[in-house]
């Protein structure tokens, strides 16, 4: 059985181990409780999935179709509605998924919208090297040649050029749960995760 929960990235901090004296960098996630909106089954819906809601908001914040879907399943208005493919531990319609589904040492992956870095050049965006820095150089950060001249007489698709960097969905694999705080609904994950502070994230086990 898989595990899944929605949350918000609060930031990073350090955790000290009193016995060994080691320091672990962790990211703190305010995860859940997430009401189970709908449990889909292969027999009725064509695939197995679980819909979770997160971040309660006033009704005026949602559209009529969203409100209708949540009310039909007796769930209060929530900002996020995410579907997790496959069955999830402890997912029962009408109940909530909390951080208790996870345990220290669990292997997880976290998905979120990465930090946007604006319009960037090829050196920062694609890890290009700079040009010669000799006397009279004018192409220190230029990308260089981007296509042939006579044939095909155009720039081919897929060429690495300057443009918008970041701000896209990123999934960080190979993470591990360091600790959980059931009372405050906190999930401490070793290492960094995608997104800015207060950004929404999806945690999958």
Coordinates of N, CA and C in Angstrom, one line a residue:
X1 N 0.8 -1.2 0.0 CA 0.0 0.0 0.0 C 0.9 1.3 0.0
X2 N 0.5 2.2 -0.8 CA 1.2 3.4 -0.9 C 0.8 4.4 0.2
X3 N 1.6 5.4 0.4 CA 1.3 6.5 1.4 C 1.3 7.8 0.6
X4 N 0.4 8.7 1.1 CA 0.4 10.0 0.5 C -0.3 11.1 1.3
X5 N 0.1 12.3 1.2 CA -0.4 13.4 2.0 C -0.1 14.7 1.3
X6 N -0.9 15.7 1.6 CA -0.6 17.1 1.1 C -0.1 18.0 2.2
X7 N 0.7 19.0 1.9 CA 1.1 19.9 2.9 C 1.7 21.2 2.3
X8 N 2.3 21.9 3.2 CA 2.9 23.2 2.9 C 4.3 23.3 3.4
X9 N 5.3 23.7 2.6 CA 6.7 23.8 3.0 C 6.8 25.0 3.9
X10 N 7.3 24.8 5.2 CA 7.5 25.8 6.1 C 8.9 26.4 6.1
X11 N 9.9 25.6 5.7 CA 11.3 26.0 5.6 C 12.2 24.9 6.1
X12 N 13.5 25.3 6.3 CA 14.5 24.3 6.7 C 15.1 24.7 8.1
X13 N 15.5 23.7 8.8 CA 16.2 23.9 10.1 C 17.1 22.8 10.3
X14 N 17.7 22.7 11.6 CA 18.6 21.6 11.9 C 18.1 20.9 13.1
X15 N 18.4 19.6 13.1 CA 18.0 18.7 14.2 C 19.3 18.1 14.8
X16 N 19.4 18.2 16.1 CA 20.6 17.7 16.8 C 20.3 16.4 17.4
X17 N 21.2 15.4 17.3 CA 21.1 14.1 18.0 C 21.9 14.2 19.3
X18 N 21.2 14.1 20.4 CA 21.9 14.2 21.7 C 22.9 13.1 21.9
X19 N 22.6 11.9 21.4 CA 23.5 10.8 21.7 C 24.8 10.9 20.9
X20 N 24.7 11.1 19.6 CA 25.9 11.1 18.7 C 26.4 12.5 18.5
X21 N 25.6 13.6 18.7 CA 26.1 14.9 18.5 C 26.0 15.3 17.0
X22 N 25.4 14.5 16.2 CA 25.4 14.8 14.7 C 24.3 15.8 14.5
X23 N 24.4 16.6 13.4 CA 23.4 17.6 13.0 C 22.8 17.1 11.6
X24 N 21.5 17.2 11.5 CA 20.8 16.8 10.3 C 20.0 18.0 9.8
X25 N 20.2 18.3 8.5 CA 19.4 19.4 7.9 C 18.1 18.8 7.5
X26 N 17.0 19.4 7.9 CA 15.7 18.9 7.6 C 14.8 20.0 7.1
X27 N 13.8 19.6 6.3 CA 12.8 20.5 5.8 C 11.5 20.2 6.6
X28 N 10.9 21.3 7.1 CA 9.6 21.1 7.9 C 8.4 21.3 7.0
X29 N 7.5 20.3 7.0 CA 6.3 20.4 6.2 C 5.1 20.3 7.1
X30 N 4.2 21.3 7.0 CA 2.9 21.2 7.7 C 2.0 20.4 6.8
X31 N 1.9 19.1 7.2 CA 1.2 18.1 6.4 C -0.2 17.7 7.0
X32 N -1.3 17.9 6.2 CA -2.6 17.5 6.7 C -3.1 18.3 7.9
X33 N -4.2 17.8 8.5 CA -4.9 16.6 8.1 C -5.7 16.8 6.8
X34 N -5.7 15.8 5.9 CA -6.3 15.9 4.6 C -7.5 15.0 4.5
X35 N -8.7 15.6 4.4 CA -9.9 14.8 4.2 C -9.9 14.0 2.9
X36 N -10.4 12.8 3.0 CA -10.5 11.9 1.9 C -11.8 12.3 1.1
X37 N -11.7 12.9 0.0 CA -12.8 13.3 -0.8 C -13.5 12.1 -1.5
X38 N -12.7 11.3 -2.2 CA -13.2 10.2 -3.0 C -12.2 9.1 -3.1
X39 N -12.7 7.9 -3.1 CA -11.8 6.7 -3.3 C -12.3 6.1 -4.6
X40 N -11.5 6.1 -5.6 CA -11.9 5.5 -6.9 C -11.4 4.1 -7.0
X41 N -12.2 3.2 -7.6 CA -11.8 1.8 -7.8 C -11.8 1.5 -9.3
X42 N -11.0 0.4 -9.6 CA -10.8 0.0 -11.0 C -12.2 -0.5 -11.5
X43 N -13.0 -1.1 -10.7 CA -14.2 -1.7 -11.2 C -15.2 -0.6 -11.6
X44 N -15.3 0.5 -10.9 CA -16.3 1.6 -11.2 C -15.7 2.7 -12.0
X45 N -14.4 3.1 -11.8 CA -13.9 4.3 -12.4 C -12.8 4.0 -13.4
X46 N -12.4 2.7 -13.6 CA -11.4 2.3 -14.5 C -10.0 2.4 -14.0
X47 N -9.8 2.9 -12.8 CA -8.4 2.9 -12.2 C -8.6 3.2 -10.7
X48 N -7.5 2.8 -10.0 CA -7.5 3.0 -8.5 C -6.9 4.4 -8.2
X49 N -7.5 5.2 -7.4 CA -7.0 6.4 -7.0 C -7.7 6.9 -5.7
X50 N -7.1 7.9 -5.1 CA -7.6 8.5 -3.9 C -7.5 10.0 -4.0
X51 N -8.6 10.8 -3.8 CA -8.6 12.2 -3.9 C -8.5 12.8 -2.4
X52 N -7.5 13.6 -2.2 CA -7.3 14.3 -0.9 C -7.5 15.8 -1.1
X53 N -8.0 16.4 0.0 CA -8.2 17.9 0.0 C -7.2 18.5 1.1
X54 N -6.9 19.7 0.9 CA -6.0 20.4 1.9 C -6.2 21.9 1.9
X55 N -6.0 22.5 3.0 CA -6.0 24.0 3.2 C -7.5 24.5 3.1
X56 N -8.2 24.4 4.2 CA -9.6 24.9 4.2 C -9.7 26.4 3.9
X57 N -10.7 26.8 3.1 CA -10.9 28.2 2.7 C -12.4 28.5 2.7
X58 N -12.7 29.8 2.7 CA -14.2 30.1 2.6 C -14.7 29.7 1.2
X59 N -16.0 29.5 1.1 CA -16.7 29.1 -0.1 C -16.4 30.0 -1.3
X60 N -16.3 31.3 -1.0 CA -16.1 32.3 -2.1 C -14.8 32.1 -2.8
X61 N -13.9 31.4 -2.2 CA -12.6 31.2 -2.8 C -12.6 30.1 -3.9
X62 N -13.7 29.3 -4.0 CA -13.8 28.2 -5.0 C -14.8 28.5 -6.0
X63 N -14.7 27.8 -7.2 CA -15.7 27.9 -8.2 C -16.9 26.9 -7.9
X64 N -18.0 27.1 -8.6 CA -19.2 26.3 -8.3 C -19.0 24.8 -8.6
X65 N -18.3 24.5 -9.7 CA -18.0 23.0 -9.9 C -17.2 22.4 -8.7
X66 N -16.2 23.2 -8.2 CA -15.4 22.6 -7.1 C -16.2 22.5 -5.9
X67 N -17.0 23.5 -5.6 CA -17.9 23.4 -4.4 C -18.8 22.3 -4.5
X68 N -19.4 22.1 -5.7 CA -20.4 21.0 -5.9 C -19.8 19.6 -5.7
X69 N -18.5 19.5 -6.2 CA -17.9 18.2 -6.0 C -17.6 17.9 -4.6
X70 N -17.1 18.9 -3.8 CA -16.8 18.7 -2.4 C -18.0 18.4 -1.6
X71 N -19.1 19.2 -1.8 CA -20.3 19.1 -1.1 C -21.0 17.7 -1.3
X72 N -20.8 17.2 -2.6 CA -21.4 15.9 -2.9 C -20.8 14.8 -2.1
X73 N -19.5 15.0 -1.6 CA -18.8 14.0 -0.8 C -18.7 14.5 0.7
X74 N -19.5 15.5 1.0 CA -19.6 16.0 2.4 C -18.2 16.4 2.9
X75 N -17.5 17.2 2.1 CA -16.2 17.8 2.5 C -16.3 19.3 2.4
X76 N -15.8 19.9 3.5 CA -15.8 21.4 3.5 C -14.9 22.0 2.4
X77 N -15.1 23.2 2.0 CA -14.2 23.8 0.9 C -12.8 23.8 1.3
X78 N -11.9 23.4 0.4 CA -10.5 23.3 0.5 C -9.8 23.9 -0.7
X79 N -8.7 24.5 -0.6 CA -8.0 25.1 -1.7 C -7.4 24.1 -2.7
X80 N -6.8 23.0 -2.1 CA -6.2 22.0 -3.0 C -7.0 20.7 -3.0
X81 N -7.0 20.1 -4.2 CA -7.6 18.8 -4.4 C -6.7 18.1 -5.3
X82 N -6.1 17.0 -4.8 CA -5.1 16.3 -5.6 C -5.5 14.8 -5.5
X83 N -5.2 14.2 -6.7 CA -5.5 12.7 -6.8 C -4.3 11.9 -6.8
X84 N -4.2 11.0 -5.9 CA -3.1 10.1 -5.8 C -3.4 8.7 -6.5
X85 N -2.7 8.3 -7.5 CA -3.0 7.1 -8.1 C -2.7 5.9 -7.2
X86 N -3.5 4.9 -7.3 CA -3.3 3.7 -6.4 C -3.9 3.8 -5.1
X87 N -4.1 2.7 -4.3 CA -4.6 2.8 -3.0 C -3.6 3.4 -2.0
X88 N -4.2 4.1 -1.0 CA -3.3 4.8 0.0 C -3.7 4.2 1.4
X89 N -2.7 4.0 2.2 CA -2.9 3.6 3.6 C -3.9 4.5 4.4
X90 N -4.8 4.0 5.0 CA -5.7 4.8 5.9 C -6.7 5.7 5.1
X91 N -6.8 5.5 3.8 CA -7.7 6.4 3.0 C -9.1 5.8 3.0
X92 N -10.0 6.4 3.8 CA -11.4 6.0 3.8 C -12.3 7.2 3.7
X93 N -13.2 7.2 2.7 CA -14.1 8.3 2.5 C -14.7 8.8 3.8
X94 N -14.7 10.1 4.0 CA -15.3 10.7 5.2 C -14.3 10.8 6.4
X95 N -13.1 10.2 6.3 CA -12.1 10.4 7.3 C -10.9 11.2 6.7
X96 N -9.9 11.4 7.6 CA -8.8 12.3 7.2 C -7.5 11.5 7.3
X97 N -6.6 11.8 6.4 CA -5.2 11.3 6.4 C -4.3 12.2 7.2
X98 N -3.6 11.7 8.1 CA -2.7 12.6 8.9 C -1.2 12.1 8.8
X99 N -0.3 12.8 9.4 CA 1.1 12.4 9.3 C 1.4 11.1 10.0
X100 N 0.4 10.6 10.7 CA 0.6 9.3 11.4 C 0.8 8.1 10.4
X101 N 0.4 8.3 9.2 CA 0.6 7.3 8.2 C 2.1 7.1 7.9
X102 N 2.9 8.1 8.2 CA 4.4 8.0 8.0 C 5.1 7.6 9.3
X103 N 6.3 7.1 9.1 CA 7.1 6.8 10.3 C 8.6 7.2 10.0
X104 N 9.3 7.5 11.0 CA 10.7 7.9 10.8 C 11.5 6.8 10.0
X105 N 12.2 7.2 9.0 CA 12.9 6.2 8.2 C 12.2 5.8 6.9
X106 N 11.0 6.2 6.7 CA 10.2 5.9 5.5 C 10.9 6.6 4.3
X107 N 11.0 5.9 3.2 CA 11.5 6.5 1.9 C 10.3 7.2 1.2
X108 N 10.5 8.5 0.8 CA 9.4 9.2 0.2 C 9.9 10.0 -1.0
X109 N 9.0 10.6 -1.8 CA 9.3 11.5 -2.8 C 8.4 12.7 -2.7
X110 N 8.9 13.9 -2.9 CA 8.1 15.1 -2.7 C 8.0 15.9 -4.0
X111 N 6.8 16.3 -4.4 CA 6.6 17.1 -5.6 C 6.0 18.4 -5.3
X112 N 6.5 19.4 -6.0 CA 6.0 20.8 -5.8 C 6.4 21.7 -7.0
X113 N 6.0 22.9 -7.0 CA 6.4 23.9 -8.0 C 7.7 24.5 -7.6
X114 N 8.7 24.3 -8.4 CA 10.0 24.8 -8.0 C 10.1 26.4 -8.1
X115 N 11.1 26.9 -7.4 CA 11.2 28.4 -7.3 C 11.5 28.9 -8.7
X116 N 10.7 30.0 -9.1 CA 10.9 30.6 -10.4 C 12.1 31.6 -10.3
X117 N 13.0 31.5 -11.3 CA 14.2 32.3 -11.4 C 14.2 33.3 -12.5
X118 N 13.0 33.5 -13.1 CA 12.9 34.5 -14.2 C 13.6 34.2 -15.5
X119 N 13.8 35.2 -16.3 CA 14.4 35.0 -17.6 C 15.9 34.9 -17.4
X120 N 16.5 33.8 -17.8 CA 18.0 33.6 -17.5 C 18.7 33.2 -18.8
X121 N 20.0 33.5 -18.8 CA 20.8 33.2 -20.0 C 21.2 31.7 -20.0
X122 N 22.0 31.3 -21.0 CA 22.3 29.9 -21.2 C 23.3 29.4 -20.1
X123 N 24.1 30.3 -19.6 CA 25.1 29.9 -18.6 C 24.4 29.4 -17.3
X124 N 23.5 30.2 -16.8 CA 22.8 29.8 -15.6 C 21.7 28.8 -15.9
X125 N 21.0 28.9 -17.1 CA 19.9 28.0 -17.3 C 20.3 26.6 -17.8
X126 N 21.4 26.5 -18.6 CA 21.8 25.2 -19.2 C 23.2 24.9 -18.8
X127 N 23.9 25.6 -17.9 CA 25.2 25.3 -17.4 C 26.2 25.4 -18.6
X128 N 26.1 26.3 -19.5 CA 27.1 26.5 -20.5 C 28.3 27.1 -19.9
X129 N 29.4 27.1 -20.6 CA 30.7 27.7 -20.2 C 30.8 29.1 -20.9
X130 N 31.5 30.0 -20.2 CA 31.6 31.4 -20.8 C 32.6 31.4 -21.9
X131 N 32.6 32.4 -22.8 CA 33.5 32.5 -23.9 C 34.9 33.0 -23.4
X132 N 35.8 33.2 -24.4 CA 37.1 33.7 -24.0 C 37.1 35.1 -23.4
X133 N 38.0 35.3 -22.4 CA 38.0 36.5 -21.7 C 39.2 37.4 -22.0
X134 N 39.7 37.2 -23.3 CA 40.9 37.9 -23.7 C 40.6 39.4 -24.0
X135 N 41.6 40.1 -24.4 CA 41.4 41.6 -24.7 C 40.5 41.7 -25.9
X136 N 39.5 42.6 -25.7 CA 38.6 42.8 -26.9 C 37.5 41.8 -27.0
X137 N 37.3 40.9 -26.1 CA 36.3 39.9 -26.2 C 34.9 40.5 -26.0
X138 N 33.9 40.1 -26.9 CA 32.6 40.6 -26.7 C 31.6 39.5 -26.5
X139 N 32.0 38.3 -26.3 CA 31.1 37.2 -26.2 C 31.3 36.4 -24.9
X140 N 31.6 37.1 -23.8 CA 31.9 36.4 -22.5 C 30.8 35.5 -22.1
X141 N 29.5 35.9 -22.2 CA 28.4 35.1 -21.8 C 27.5 34.8 -22.9
X142 N 27.9 34.9 -24.1 CA 27.1 34.5 -25.3 C 27.1 33.0 -25.5
X143 N 26.0 32.5 -26.1 CA 25.9 31.0 -26.3 C 26.7 30.5 -27.4
X144 N 27.2 31.4 -28.3 CA 27.9 30.9 -29.5 C 27.0 30.5 -30.6
X145 N 27.5 29.7 -31.6 CA 26.7 29.3 -32.7 C 25.5 28.4 -32.3
X146 N 24.3 28.7 -32.9 CA 23.2 28.0 -32.5 C 22.6 27.2 -33.8
X147 N 23.3 27.3 -34.9 CA 22.8 26.6 -36.1 C 23.7 26.7 -37.3
X148 N 23.5 25.9 -38.3 CA 24.3 25.9 -39.5 C 23.8 27.1 -40.4
X149 N 24.5 27.5 -41.4 CA 24.2 28.6 -42.2 C 23.3 28.2 -43.4
X150 N 23.9 27.6 -44.5 CA 23.2 27.3 -45.7 C 22.2 26.1 -45.5
X151 N 22.6 25.1 -44.7 CA 21.8 24.0 -44.5 C 21.7 23.7 -43.0
X152 N 20.6 23.8 -42.3 CA 19.2 23.9 -42.9 C 18.7 25.4 -42.9
X153 N 19.6 26.3 -42.8 CA 19.2 27.8 -42.9 C 18.2 28.2 -41.8
X154 N 18.2 27.5 -40.7 CA 17.3 27.9 -39.6 C 17.8 27.3 -38.3
X155 N 17.2 27.7 -37.3 CA 17.6 27.2 -35.9 C 16.6 26.0 -35.7
X156 N 17.2 24.8 -35.4 CA 16.4 23.6 -35.2 C 15.7 23.7 -33.8
X157 N 14.6 23.0 -33.7 CA 13.8 22.9 -32.5 C 14.7 22.2 -31.4
X158 N 14.4 22.6 -30.2 CA 15.1 22.0 -29.1 C 16.5 22.6 -28.7
X159 N 16.9 23.6 -29.4 CA 18.2 24.2 -29.1 C 18.1 24.9 -27.8
X160 N 19.2 24.7 -27.0 CA 19.2 25.3 -25.6 C 19.5 26.8 -25.8
X161 N 18.5 27.6 -25.4 CA 18.6 29.1 -25.5 C 18.2 29.8 -24.2
X162 N 18.4 31.1 -24.1 CA 17.9 31.8 -22.9 C 16.4 31.7 -22.8
X163 N 15.9 31.8 -21.6 CA 14.4 31.8 -21.5 C 14.0 31.7 -20.0
X164 N 12.7 31.4 -19.8 CA 12.2 31.3 -18.4 C 12.8 30.1 -17.7
X165 N 13.3 30.3 -16.5 CA 14.0 29.3 -15.7 C 13.2 29.0 -14.4
X166 N 12.9 27.8 -14.1 CA 12.2 27.5 -12.9 C 10.7 27.7 -13.0
X167 N 10.0 27.6 -11.9 CA 8.6 27.8 -11.9 C 7.9 26.6 -12.5
X168 N 8.5 25.4 -12.5 CA 7.8 24.2 -13.1 C 7.7 23.2 -12.0
X169 N 6.9 22.2 -12.3 CA 6.7 21.1 -11.3 C 8.0 20.3 -11.2
X170 N 8.4 20.0 -10.0 CA 9.6 19.2 -9.8 C 9.3 18.1 -8.8
X171 N 9.8 16.9 -9.0 CA 9.7 15.8 -8.0 C 11.0 15.4 -7.5
X172 N 11.2 15.5 -6.2 CA 12.5 15.2 -5.6 C 12.4 13.8 -5.1
X173 N 13.3 12.9 -5.6 CA 13.3 11.5 -5.2 C 14.3 11.2 -4.1
X174 N 14.3 10.0 -3.5 CA 15.3 9.6 -2.6 C 15.3 10.3 -1.3
X175 N 14.2 10.8 -0.8 CA 14.1 11.5 0.5 C 13.7 10.6 1.6
X176 N 14.0 11.0 2.8 CA 13.6 10.1 4.0 C 13.0 10.9 5.1
X177 N 12.0 10.3 5.7 CA 11.4 11.0 6.9 C 12.3 10.9 8.1
X178 N 12.6 12.1 8.6 CA 13.5 12.1 9.8 C 12.7 11.9 11.1
X179 N 11.5 12.6 11.2 CA 10.7 12.6 12.4 C 9.3 13.1 12.0
X180 N 8.3 12.8 12.9 CA 7.0 13.4 12.7 C 6.5 14.0 14.0
X181 N 5.7 15.0 13.9 CA 5.0 15.6 15.1 C 3.5 15.5 14.9
X182 N 2.9 14.5 15.6 CA 1.5 14.3 15.4 C 0.6 15.4 15.9
X183 N 1.1 16.0 17.1 CA 0.3 17.1 17.7 C 0.2 18.3 16.8
X184 N 1.3 18.7 16.2 CA 1.3 19.9 15.3 C 1.2 19.6 13.8
X185 N 1.0 18.3 13.5 CA 0.9 17.9 12.1 C 2.1 18.3 11.3
X186 N 3.3 18.0 11.8 CA 4.5 18.3 11.1 C 5.3 17.1 10.6
X187 N 5.9 17.2 9.5 CA 6.7 16.1 8.9 C 8.1 16.7 8.6
X188 N 9.1 16.1 9.3 CA 10.5 16.5 9.1 C 11.1 15.6 8.1
X189 N 11.6 16.2 7.0 CA 12.2 15.4 5.9 C 13.7 15.8 5.8
X190 N 14.5 14.8 5.7 CA 16.0 15.0 5.6 C 16.3 15.6 4.2
X191 N 17.0 16.7 4.3 CA 17.4 17.4 3.0 C 16.4 18.4 2.6
X192 N 16.6 18.9 1.3 CA 15.7 20.0 0.8 C 14.7 19.4 -0.1
X193 N 13.6 20.2 -0.3 CA 12.5 19.7 -1.2 C 12.2 20.9 -2.1
X194 N 11.5 20.6 -3.2 CA 11.2 21.7 -4.2 C 10.3 22.8 -3.6
X195 N 10.4 24.0 -4.2 CA 9.4 25.0 -3.9 C 9.9 26.1 -2.9
X196 N 9.2 27.2 -2.9 CA 9.5 28.3 -1.9 C 8.9 28.0 -0.6
X197 N 9.1 28.8 0.4 CA 8.5 28.7 1.7 C 7.0 29.0 1.5
X198 N 6.2 28.2 2.2 CA 4.7 28.3 2.1 C 4.2 27.7 0.8
X199 N 5.0 27.1 0.0 CA 4.6 26.4 -1.2 C 3.9 25.1 -0.9
X200 N 2.9 24.7 -1.7 CA 2.2 23.5 -1.6 C 3.1 22.3 -2.1
X201 N 3.0 21.2 -1.4 CA 3.8 20.0 -1.8 C 3.0 18.8 -1.7
X202 N 3.3 17.8 -2.5 CA 2.7 16.4 -2.4 C 3.7 15.4 -1.9
X203 N 3.4 14.7 -0.9 CA 4.4 13.8 -0.3 C 3.8 12.4 -0.6
X204 N 4.6 11.5 -1.2 CA 4.2 10.2 -1.6 C 5.2 9.2 -1.0
X205 N 4.7 8.1 -0.4 CA 5.6 7.1 0.2 C 5.8 5.9 -0.8

